[in-house]
PDB file of C-alpha atoms in Angstrom:
ATOM      1  CA  PHE A  24     -10.866  -3.425  -8.160  1.00 91.00           C
ATOM      2  CA  LEU A  25      -9.946  -3.749  -4.743  1.00 92.00           C
ATOM      3  CA  PRO A  26      -8.274  -6.564  -3.179  1.00 89.00           C
ATOM      4  CA  GLU A  27     -10.281  -6.744   0.231  1.00 88.00           C
ATOM      5  CA  LEU A  28     -12.172  -4.314   2.792  1.00 86.00           C
ATOM      6  CA  GLN A  29     -10.534  -5.468   5.763  1.00 86.00           C
ATOM      7  CA  ASN A  30      -7.682  -2.783   5.577  1.00 89.00           C
ATOM      8  CA  PRO A  31      -9.792   0.528   5.980  1.00 91.00           C
ATOM      9  CA  ILE A  32      -7.626   2.052   3.445  1.00 93.00           C
ATOM     10  CA  PHE A  33      -9.338   0.401   0.580  1.00 93.00           C
ATOM     11  CA  PRO A  34     -12.818   1.465   1.336  1.00 93.00           C
ATOM     12  CA  ALA A  35     -11.606   4.866   1.820  1.00 94.00           C
ATOM     13  CA  LEU A  36     -10.078   4.834  -1.603  1.00 95.00           C
ATOM     14  CA  ALA A  37     -13.457   3.370  -3.130  1.00 95.00           C
ATOM     15  CA  GLU A  38     -15.328   6.449  -1.461  1.00 95.00           C
ATOM     16  CA  VAL A  39     -13.218   8.669  -3.336  1.00 96.00           C
ATOM     17  CA  VAL A  40     -13.059   6.875  -6.558  1.00 97.00           C
ATOM     18  CA  GLY A  41     -16.715   5.819  -6.841  1.00 95.00           C
ATOM     19  CA  GLY A  42     -18.233   9.448  -5.530  1.00 96.00           C
ATOM     20  CA  GLY A  43     -15.969  11.385  -8.182  1.00 96.00           C
ATOM     21  CA  LEU A  44     -17.243   8.740 -11.141  1.00 96.00           C
ATOM     22  CA  ALA A  45     -20.755   9.039  -9.888  1.00 96.00           C
ATOM     23  CA  GLN A  46     -20.583  12.790 -10.057  1.00 95.00           C
ATOM     24  CA  ARG A  47     -19.007  12.698 -13.665  1.00 94.00           C
ATOM     25  CA  GLY A  48     -22.288  10.420 -14.338  1.00 94.00           C
ATOM     26  CA  PHE A  49     -21.036   7.005 -14.500  1.00 94.00           C
ATOM     27  CA  THR A  50     -21.877   4.031 -12.436  1.00 93.00           C
ATOM     28  CA  PRO A  51     -19.421   2.717 -10.289  1.00 93.00           C
ATOM     29  CA  VAL A  52     -19.197  -0.989  -9.499  1.00 92.00           C
ATOM     30  CA  MET A  53     -16.910  -2.331  -7.222  1.00 91.00           C
ATOM     31  CA  CYS A  54     -15.053  -5.963  -7.389  1.00 90.00           C
ATOM     32  CA  ILE A  55     -13.457  -7.560  -4.265  1.00 89.00           C
ATOM     33  CA  THR A  56     -10.972  -9.888  -5.469  1.00 85.00           C
ATOM     34  CA  ARG A  57      -9.620 -11.467  -2.193  1.00 74.00           C
ATOM     35  CA  THR A  58     -12.924 -12.885  -0.444  1.00 67.00           C
ATOM     36  CA  ALA A  59     -13.560 -16.307   0.227  1.00 61.00           C
ATOM     37  CA  GLY A  60     -14.727 -18.201  -2.872  1.00 67.00           C
ATOM     38  CA  GLY A  61     -14.848 -14.792  -4.706  1.00 72.00           C
ATOM     39  CA  LEU A  62     -13.972 -14.270  -8.784  1.00 80.00           C
ATOM     40  CA  SER A  63     -10.359 -13.730  -9.676  1.00 88.00           C
ATOM     41  CA  GLU A  64      -9.215 -10.561 -11.210  1.00 91.00           C
ATOM     42  CA  ALA A  65      -9.228 -12.522 -14.811  1.00 93.00           C
ATOM     43  CA  ASP A  66     -12.829 -13.532 -14.068  1.00 92.00           C
ATOM     44  CA  TYR A  67     -14.139 -10.165 -13.035  1.00 92.00           C
ATOM     45  CA  VAL A  68     -12.373  -8.613 -16.343  1.00 93.00           C
ATOM     46  CA  SER A  69     -14.326 -11.219 -18.332  1.00 94.00           C
ATOM     47  CA  MET A  70     -17.491 -10.418 -16.957  1.00 92.00           C
ATOM     48  CA  LEU A  71     -16.874  -6.664 -17.121  1.00 92.00           C
ATOM     49  CA  LEU A  72     -15.724  -6.777 -20.961  1.00 93.00           C
ATOM     50  CA  GLU A  73     -18.959  -9.053 -21.453  1.00 93.00           C
ATOM     51  CA  GLN A  74     -21.154  -5.874 -20.082  1.00 91.00           C
ATOM     52  CA  GLN A  75     -19.094  -3.664 -21.841  1.00 91.00           C
ATOM     53  CA  VAL A  76     -17.381  -1.516 -19.117  1.00 94.00           C
ATOM     54  CA  SER A  77     -16.423   2.209 -19.815  1.00 95.00           C
ATOM     55  CA  GLY A  78     -13.302   1.778 -17.697  1.00 96.00           C
ATOM     56  CA  VAL A  79     -11.718   0.121 -14.853  1.00 96.00           C
ATOM     57  CA  VAL A  80      -9.496   1.522 -11.883  1.00 97.00           C
ATOM     58  CA  PHE A  81      -7.489  -1.333 -10.039  1.00 95.00           C
ATOM     59  CA  ALA A  82      -5.981  -1.050  -6.389  1.00 94.00           C
ATOM     60  CA  GLY A  83      -3.827  -3.249  -5.032  1.00 86.00           C
ATOM     61  CA  GLY A  84      -3.891  -5.746  -7.425  1.00 89.00           C
ATOM     62  CA  HIS A  85      -1.780  -8.602  -9.919  1.00 94.00           C
ATOM     63  CA  PHE A  86      -0.452  -5.469 -11.205  1.00 95.00           C
ATOM     64  CA  ALA A  87       1.678  -4.812  -8.245  1.00 95.00           C
ATOM     65  CA  GLU A  88       2.631  -8.462  -8.127  1.00 95.00           C
ATOM     66  CA  MET A  89       5.972  -9.650 -10.378  1.00 95.00           C
ATOM     67  CA  ALA A  90       4.838 -13.564  -9.760  1.00 93.00           C
ATOM     68  CA  ALA A  91       0.961 -12.987 -10.401  1.00 93.00           C
ATOM     69  CA  PRO A  92      -0.927 -13.607 -13.892  1.00 93.00           C
ATOM     70  CA  HIS A  93      -1.253 -10.461 -16.030  1.00 95.00           C
ATOM     71  CA  GLU A  94      -2.965 -11.414 -19.033  1.00 95.00           C
ATOM     72  CA  HIS A  95      -5.878  -9.680 -18.235  1.00 95.00           C
ATOM     73  CA  TYR A  96      -4.453  -6.467 -18.129  1.00 95.00           C
ATOM     74  CA  LYS A  97      -3.011  -7.381 -21.548  1.00 94.00           C
ATOM     75  CA  LEU A  98      -6.470  -8.305 -22.756  1.00 95.00           C
ATOM     76  CA  LEU A  99      -7.737  -4.734 -21.339  1.00 95.00           C
ATOM     77  CA  HIS A 100      -4.820  -3.126 -23.626  1.00 93.00           C
ATOM     78  CA  GLU A 101      -5.625  -4.955 -26.579  1.00 93.00           C
ATOM     79  CA  ARG A 102      -9.344  -3.883 -26.531  1.00 94.00           C
ATOM     80  CA  GLY A 103      -8.488  -0.250 -25.695  1.00 93.00           C
ATOM     81  CA  ILE A 104     -10.123  -0.179 -22.396  1.00 95.00           C
ATOM     82  CA  PRO A 105      -9.270   2.894 -20.045  1.00 96.00           C
ATOM     83  CA  VAL A 106      -7.554   1.497 -17.270  1.00 96.00           C
ATOM     84  CA  VAL A 107      -5.924   3.486 -14.013  1.00 97.00           C
ATOM     85  CA  LEU A 108      -3.639   1.813 -11.914  1.00 97.00           C
ATOM     86  CA  PHE A 109      -3.428   2.656  -8.160  1.00 95.00           C
ATOM     87  CA  ASN A 110       0.037   2.391  -6.515  1.00 94.00           C
ATOM     88  CA  ALA A 111       3.684   1.238  -7.911  1.00 94.00           C
ATOM     89  CA  ALA A 112       2.973  -1.596 -10.785  1.00 94.00           C
ATOM     90  CA  ILE A 113       5.185  -3.855 -12.627  1.00 94.00           C
ATOM     91  CA  GLU A 114       6.944  -2.499 -15.634  1.00 90.00           C
ATOM     92  CA  HIS A 115       5.406  -2.744 -19.165  1.00 88.00           C
ATOM     93  CA  LEU A 116       1.916  -2.860 -18.631  1.00 91.00           C
ATOM     94  CA  GLU A 117       1.358   0.517 -20.359  1.00 90.00           C
ATOM     95  CA  PHE A 118      -1.504   1.820 -18.428  1.00 95.00           C
ATOM     96  CA  PRO A 119      -1.249   5.565 -16.271  1.00 96.00           C
ATOM     97  CA  CYS A 120      -0.461   5.265 -12.323  1.00 96.00           C
ATOM     98  CA  VAL A 121      -0.997   7.197  -9.458  1.00 97.00           C
ATOM     99  CA  ALA A 122       1.152   6.112  -6.467  1.00 97.00           C
ATOM    100  CA  THR A 123       2.465   7.143  -3.231  1.00 97.00           C
ATOM    101  CA  ASP A 124       6.486   7.834  -3.201  1.00 98.00           C
ATOM    102  CA  ASP A 125       7.474   4.548  -1.485  1.00 98.00           C
ATOM    103  CA  ALA A 126      10.917   5.548  -1.116  1.00 98.00           C
ATOM    104  CA  ALA A 127      10.120   8.931   0.564  1.00 98.00           C
ATOM    105  CA  ALA A 128       7.332   7.174   3.140  1.00 98.00           C
ATOM    106  CA  ALA A 129      10.248   4.744   3.986  1.00 98.00           C
ATOM    107  CA  GLU A 130      12.756   7.653   4.420  1.00 98.00           C
ATOM    108  CA  GLN A 131      10.268   9.688   6.722  1.00 98.00           C
ATOM    109  CA  ALA A 132       9.771   6.824   9.283  1.00 98.00           C
ATOM    110  CA  PHE A 133      13.400   5.656   9.191  1.00 98.00           C
ATOM    111  CA  THR A 134      14.451   9.412   9.764  1.00 98.00           C
ATOM    112  CA  HIS A 135      11.969   9.875  12.236  1.00 98.00           C
ATOM    113  CA  LEU A 136      13.003   6.685  14.317  1.00 98.00           C
ATOM    114  CA  THR A 137      16.899   7.921  14.135  1.00 97.00           C
ATOM    115  CA  SER A 138      15.988  10.993  15.472  1.00 97.00           C
ATOM    116  CA  LEU A 139      14.787   9.811  18.458  1.00 97.00           C
ATOM    117  CA  GLY A 140      17.895   7.765  18.919  1.00 96.00           C
ATOM    118  CA  HIS A 141      16.772   4.187  17.636  1.00 97.00           C
ATOM    119  CA  GLN A 142      19.760   2.169  16.212  1.00 96.00           C
ATOM    120  CA  ARG A 143      18.315  -1.048  15.866  1.00 97.00           C
ATOM    121  CA  ILE A 144      15.319  -0.716  13.627  1.00 98.00           C
ATOM    122  CA  GLY A 145      13.128  -3.488  11.542  1.00 98.00           C
ATOM    123  CA  LEU A 146      11.051  -3.148   8.300  1.00 98.00           C
ATOM    124  CA  VAL A 147       8.072  -5.318   7.883  1.00 98.00           C
ATOM    125  CA  ILE A 148       7.051  -5.570   4.719  1.00 98.00           C
ATOM    126  CA  GLY A 149       4.587  -7.317   1.918  1.00 97.00           C
ATOM    127  CA  PRO A 150       5.763 -10.542  -0.180  1.00 96.00           C
ATOM    128  CA  GLU A 151       9.064 -10.402  -2.246  1.00 96.00           C
ATOM    129  CA  ASP A 152       7.532  -9.866  -5.637  1.00 96.00           C
ATOM    130  CA  HIS A 153       5.108  -6.709  -4.126  1.00 97.00           C
ATOM    131  CA  MET A 154       6.142  -3.456  -5.951  1.00 97.00           C
ATOM    132  CA  PRO A 155       5.268  -1.222  -3.177  1.00 97.00           C
ATOM    133  CA  SER A 156       7.189  -3.202  -0.778  1.00 98.00           C
ATOM    134  CA  ARG A 157      10.154  -3.434  -2.834  1.00 97.00           C
ATOM    135  CA  ARG A 158      10.489   0.023  -3.192  1.00 98.00           C
ATOM    136  CA  LYS A 159      10.131   0.372   0.633  1.00 98.00           C
ATOM    137  CA  LEU A 160      12.652  -2.098   0.929  1.00 98.00           C
ATOM    138  CA  GLU A 161      15.573  -0.475  -1.459  1.00 98.00           C
ATOM    139  CA  SER A 162      14.868   2.777   0.448  1.00 98.00           C
ATOM    140  CA  PHE A 163      15.310   1.528   4.076  1.00 98.00           C
ATOM    141  CA  VAL A 164      18.578  -0.712   2.791  1.00 97.00           C
ATOM    142  CA  SER A 165      20.262   2.827   1.335  1.00 97.00           C
ATOM    143  CA  LEU A 166      19.258   4.469   4.439  1.00 97.00           C
ATOM    144  CA  ALA A 167      20.695   1.893   6.986  1.00 97.00           C
ATOM    145  CA  ALA A 168      23.683   1.600   4.984  1.00 96.00           C
ATOM    146  CA  ALA A 169      24.210   5.473   4.939  1.00 96.00           C
ATOM    147  CA  SER A 170      23.364   6.060   8.855  1.00 95.00           C
ATOM    148  CA  GLY A 171      25.774   3.229   9.853  1.00 90.00           C
ATOM    149  CA  ILE A 172      22.819   1.138  11.304  1.00 91.00           C
ATOM    150  CA  THR A 173      24.127  -2.447  11.862  1.00 82.00           C
ATOM    151  CA  VAL A 174      21.116  -4.024  12.975  1.00 91.00           C
ATOM    152  CA  ALA A 175      18.094  -3.607  10.164  1.00 95.00           C
ATOM    153  CA  PRO A 176      16.093  -6.649   9.878  1.00 97.00           C
ATOM    154  CA  VAL A 177      13.446  -7.194   7.056  1.00 98.00           C
ATOM    155  CA  GLU A 178      10.806  -9.528   7.503  1.00 98.00           C
ATOM    156  CA  HIS A 179       8.584 -10.466   4.316  1.00 98.00           C
ATOM    157  CA  THR A 180       4.821 -11.343   5.254  1.00 98.00           C
ATOM    158  CA  LEU A 181       1.238 -11.238   4.184  1.00 94.00           C
ATOM    159  CA  PHE A 182      -0.688  -7.814   4.583  1.00 94.00           C
ATOM    160  CA  SER A 183      -2.827  -8.999   7.359  1.00 94.00           C
ATOM    161  CA  LEU A 184      -2.945  -8.596  11.345  1.00 96.00           C
ATOM    162  CA  GLU A 185      -1.685 -11.781  12.011  1.00 97.00           C
ATOM    163  CA  GLY A 186       1.189 -11.574   9.199  1.00 97.00           C
ATOM    164  CA  GLY A 187       2.426  -8.425  11.262  1.00 98.00           C
ATOM    165  CA  GLN A 188       2.316  -9.880  14.535  1.00 98.00           C
ATOM    166  CA  ALA A 189       4.476 -12.822  13.358  1.00 98.00           C
ATOM    167  CA  ALA A 190       6.642 -10.918  11.433  1.00 98.00           C
ATOM    168  CA  THR A 191       7.516  -8.687  14.250  1.00 98.00           C
ATOM    169  CA  THR A 192       7.909 -11.579  16.901  1.00 98.00           C
ATOM    170  CA  ARG A 193      10.787 -12.871  14.915  1.00 98.00           C
ATOM    171  CA  LEU A 194      12.331  -9.031  14.498  1.00 98.00           C
ATOM    172  CA  LEU A 195      12.265  -8.667  18.257  1.00 98.00           C
ATOM    173  CA  GLN A 196      14.638 -11.745  18.678  1.00 97.00           C
ATOM    174  CA  GLN A 197      17.114  -9.455  16.921  1.00 96.00           C
ATOM    175  CA  ASP A 198      16.068  -6.880  19.822  1.00 96.00           C
ATOM    176  CA  VAL A 199      15.024  -4.296  17.574  1.00 98.00           C
ATOM    177  CA  THR A 200      13.784  -1.005  19.190  1.00 98.00           C
ATOM    178  CA  GLY A 201      12.090   0.569  16.332  1.00 98.00           C
ATOM    179  CA  VAL A 202       9.497  -1.084  13.678  1.00 98.00           C
ATOM    180  CA  ILE A 203       8.417   0.129  10.461  1.00 98.00           C
ATOM    181  CA  CYS A 204       5.544  -1.673   8.803  1.00 98.00           C
ATOM    182  CA  ALA A 205       4.133  -1.147   5.314  1.00 98.00           C
ATOM    183  CA  SER A 206       0.644  -0.791   6.244  1.00 97.00           C
ATOM    184  CA  ASP A 207      -1.394   0.300   9.294  1.00 97.00           C
ATOM    185  CA  VAL A 208      -2.959  -3.380   9.522  1.00 96.00           C
ATOM    186  CA  LEU A 209       0.559  -4.866   9.517  1.00 98.00           C
ATOM    187  CA  ALA A 210       1.564  -1.970  12.526  1.00 98.00           C
ATOM    188  CA  LEU A 211      -1.318  -2.910  14.796  1.00 97.00           C
ATOM    189  CA  GLY A 212      -0.309  -6.891  14.501  1.00 98.00           C
ATOM    190  CA  ALA A 213       3.116  -5.503  15.507  1.00 98.00           C
ATOM    191  CA  VAL A 214       2.132  -3.584  18.977  1.00 98.00           C
ATOM    192  CA  ARG A 215       0.097  -6.802  19.506  1.00 98.00           C
ATOM    193  CA  ALA A 216       3.333  -8.766  18.981  1.00 98.00           C
ATOM    194  CA  ILE A 217       5.354  -6.268  21.303  1.00 98.00           C
ATOM    195  CA  ARG A 218       2.728  -6.302  24.057  1.00 98.00           C
ATOM    196  CA  ARG A 219       2.358 -10.403  23.958  1.00 98.00           C
ATOM    197  CA  ALA A 220       6.297 -10.405  24.494  1.00 98.00           C
ATOM    198  CA  GLY A 221       5.740  -8.008  27.808  1.00 98.00           C
ATOM    199  CA  LEU A 222       7.236  -4.998  26.182  1.00 98.00           C
ATOM    200  CA  SER A 223       5.718  -1.883  25.526  1.00 97.00           C
ATOM    201  CA  VAL A 224       4.652   0.446  22.782  1.00 98.00           C
ATOM    202  CA  PRO A 225       6.200   2.893  22.688  1.00 98.00           C
ATOM    203  CA  GLY A 226       8.381   2.224  25.973  1.00 97.00           C
ATOM    204  CA  SER A 227      10.219  -0.460  24.643  1.00 98.00           C
ATOM    205  CA  VAL A 228       9.522  -0.925  20.957  1.00 98.00           C
ATOM    206  CA  SER A 229       8.517   2.196  18.702  1.00 98.00           C
ATOM    207  CA  VAL A 230       6.127   1.199  15.784  1.00 98.00           C
ATOM    208  CA  VAL A 231       5.440   3.265  12.619  1.00 98.00           C
ATOM    209  CA  GLY A 232       2.702   2.483  10.130  1.00 98.00           C
ATOM    210  CA  PHE A 233       1.978   3.276   6.484  1.00 98.00           C
ATOM    211  CA  ASP A 234      -1.380   4.490   5.158  1.00 96.00           C
ATOM    212  CA  ASP A 235      -3.095   6.647   8.133  1.00 95.00           C
ATOM    213  CA  SER A 236      -6.154   4.585   7.667  1.00 91.00           C
ATOM    214  CA  THR A 237      -9.375   5.067   9.560  1.00 89.00           C
ATOM    215  CA  PHE A 238      -9.576   5.167  13.204  1.00 90.00           C
ATOM    216  CA  MET A 239      -5.366   5.207  13.717  1.00 92.00           C
ATOM    217  CA  ASN A 240      -5.968   7.929  15.877  1.00 92.00           C
ATOM    218  CA  CYS A 241      -7.995   5.850  18.312  1.00 92.00           C
ATOM    219  CA  THR A 242      -5.929   2.878  18.734  1.00 93.00           C
ATOM    220  CA  ASP A 243      -3.708   2.424  22.084  1.00 93.00           C
ATOM    221  CA  PRO A 244      -1.651   3.909  21.743  1.00 96.00           C
ATOM    222  CA  PRO A 245      -2.674   6.292  18.835  1.00 97.00           C
ATOM    223  CA  LEU A 246      -0.322   4.965  15.723  1.00 97.00           C
ATOM    224  CA  THR A 247       2.464   6.998  14.339  1.00 98.00           C
ATOM    225  CA  THR A 248       2.131   6.157  10.348  1.00 98.00           C
ATOM    226  CA  VAL A 249       3.332   7.502   7.143  1.00 98.00           C
ATOM    227  CA  ARG A 250      -0.227   9.169   5.626  1.00 98.00           C
ATOM    228  CA  GLN A 251      -1.148   8.101   1.919  1.00 97.00           C
ATOM    229  CA  PRO A 252      -2.953  11.352   0.240  1.00 97.00           C
ATOM    230  CA  ILE A 253      -6.011   9.315  -0.788  1.00 96.00           C
ATOM    231  CA  GLU A 254      -8.003  12.227  -1.687  1.00 96.00           C
ATOM    232  CA  SER A 255      -5.687  13.783  -3.780  1.00 97.00           C
ATOM    233  CA  MET A 256      -4.608  10.356  -5.177  1.00 97.00           C
ATOM    234  CA  GLY A 257      -8.435   9.362  -5.817  1.00 97.00           C
ATOM    235  CA  LYS A 258      -9.363  12.278  -7.775  1.00 97.00           C
ATOM    236  CA  ALA A 259      -6.416  12.070  -9.974  1.00 97.00           C
ATOM    237  CA  ALA A 260      -7.179   8.430 -10.833  1.00 97.00           C
ATOM    238  CA  VAL A 261     -10.893   9.631 -11.578  1.00 97.00           C
ATOM    239  CA  ALA A 262      -9.393  12.779 -13.867  1.00 96.00           C
ATOM    240  CA  LEU A 263      -7.140  10.269 -15.835  1.00 96.00           C
ATOM    241  CA  LEU A 264      -9.875   7.576 -16.198  1.00 96.00           C
ATOM    242  CA  VAL A 265     -12.428  10.025 -17.520  1.00 96.00           C
ATOM    243  CA  ASN A 266      -9.808  11.653 -19.788  1.00 95.00           C
ATOM    244  CA  GLN A 267      -9.390   8.409 -21.335  1.00 95.00           C
ATOM    245  CA  ILE A 268     -12.931   7.602 -21.691  1.00 94.00           C
ATOM    246  CA  GLU A 269     -13.503  10.999 -23.436  1.00 94.00           C
ATOM    247  CA  ASN A 270     -10.340  10.364 -25.715  1.00 90.00           C
ATOM    248  CA  VAL A 271      -8.253  12.743 -24.311  1.00 88.00           C
ATOM    249  CA  ALA A 272      -4.800  11.532 -24.345  1.00 83.00           C
ATOM    250  CA  VAL A 273      -3.087  10.085 -21.381  1.00 86.00           C
ATOM    251  CA  HIS A 274       0.723   9.079 -20.950  1.00 89.00           C
ATOM    252  CA  SER A 275       1.065   5.627 -19.462  1.00 89.00           C
ATOM    253  CA  GLU A 276       3.168   7.268 -16.758  1.00 92.00           C
ATOM    254  CA  GLU A 277       3.325   7.407 -13.097  1.00 94.00           C
ATOM    255  CA  LEU A 278       2.124  10.160 -10.970  1.00 96.00           C
ATOM    256  CA  LEU A 279       4.145   9.980  -7.654  1.00 97.00           C
ATOM    257  CA  PHE A 280       2.416  11.856  -4.618  1.00 98.00           C
ATOM    258  CA  GLU A 281       4.208  12.889  -1.402  1.00 98.00           C
ATOM    259  CA  PRO A 282       3.249  11.050   1.853  1.00 98.00           C
ATOM    260  CA  GLU A 283       3.021  12.657   4.925  1.00 98.00           C
ATOM    261  CA  LEU A 284       4.503  11.536   8.805  1.00 98.00           C
ATOM    262  CA  VAL A 285       1.815  11.968  11.153  1.00 98.00           C
ATOM    263  CA  VAL A 286       3.723  11.382  14.659  1.00 98.00           C
ATOM    264  CA  ARG A 287       1.411  10.277  17.170  1.00 98.00           C
ATOM    265  CA  GLY A 288       1.707   8.097  20.485  1.00 97.00           C
ATOM    266  CA  SER A 289       3.068   4.522  19.117  1.00 98.00           C
ATOM    267  CA  THR A 290       6.729   6.337  18.844  1.00 98.00           C
ATOM    268  CA  GLY A 291       9.144   7.395  21.327  1.00 98.00           C
ATOM    269  CA  PRO A 292      12.777   7.851  22.232  1.00 98.00           C
ATOM    270  CA  ALA A 293      14.867   4.796  22.139  1.00 96.00           C
ATOM    271  CA  PRO A 294      15.203   2.809  25.348  1.00 95.00           C
ATOM    272  CA  ALA A 295      18.482   3.114  27.163  1.00 84.00           C
ATOM    273  CA  ALA A 296      20.756   0.450  26.641  1.00 68.00           C
TER     274      ALA A 296
END
């Protein structure tokens, strides 16, 4: 299950997981849940159960959203269908999960900006009930308090270019010189907002993304971002799913993967006061 294909990180994940499953002799089926007029997660689950699906990998779905419907996950659990979740999930779903360490990602981005002299840093993240965003927020707030930064505004928005642009436009009203974004797509929206405000990246404002999705080294400027280890995480998800299908004991725990800061041209020294 993927929420969309516009964010390049999801096709990259599908390639790793789909390829890994095909090598093991399974036929991967991709379900996109946030297309216009498309089926919901619950609809897809009902359809897959009718087709006697062997197992399911969910990425970026309702499992990460506290306010979303979760009955279809309970149904899969009751039916004993092998399931793996990709990235932070709400509690009590009882499925194994592979996730990027969101707290470490926020820390890497924050430390990078403060090392460049930034003292007015804003955070652009997803909706308030989104678990990966909540983890990044908790880390960001703690880091800002520990470092004595007094200007550390937070903007929640939808994961889209337009959402990143609107959120960053609001942050610029508080004179931030650094923006940390919860996805590369949000970061590209941030760059657009900064430029439309007559400012430059990174001369006026530095921007850090998250994912290191395709072509982020080809943007203008190339995007500094925190890389998710998609290859390793995808392979782990495949192994966890296949083990369940083959009745190998798998614990419903979370495997945390360490992200990696990739420094490019969208970050630079804080502008002189």
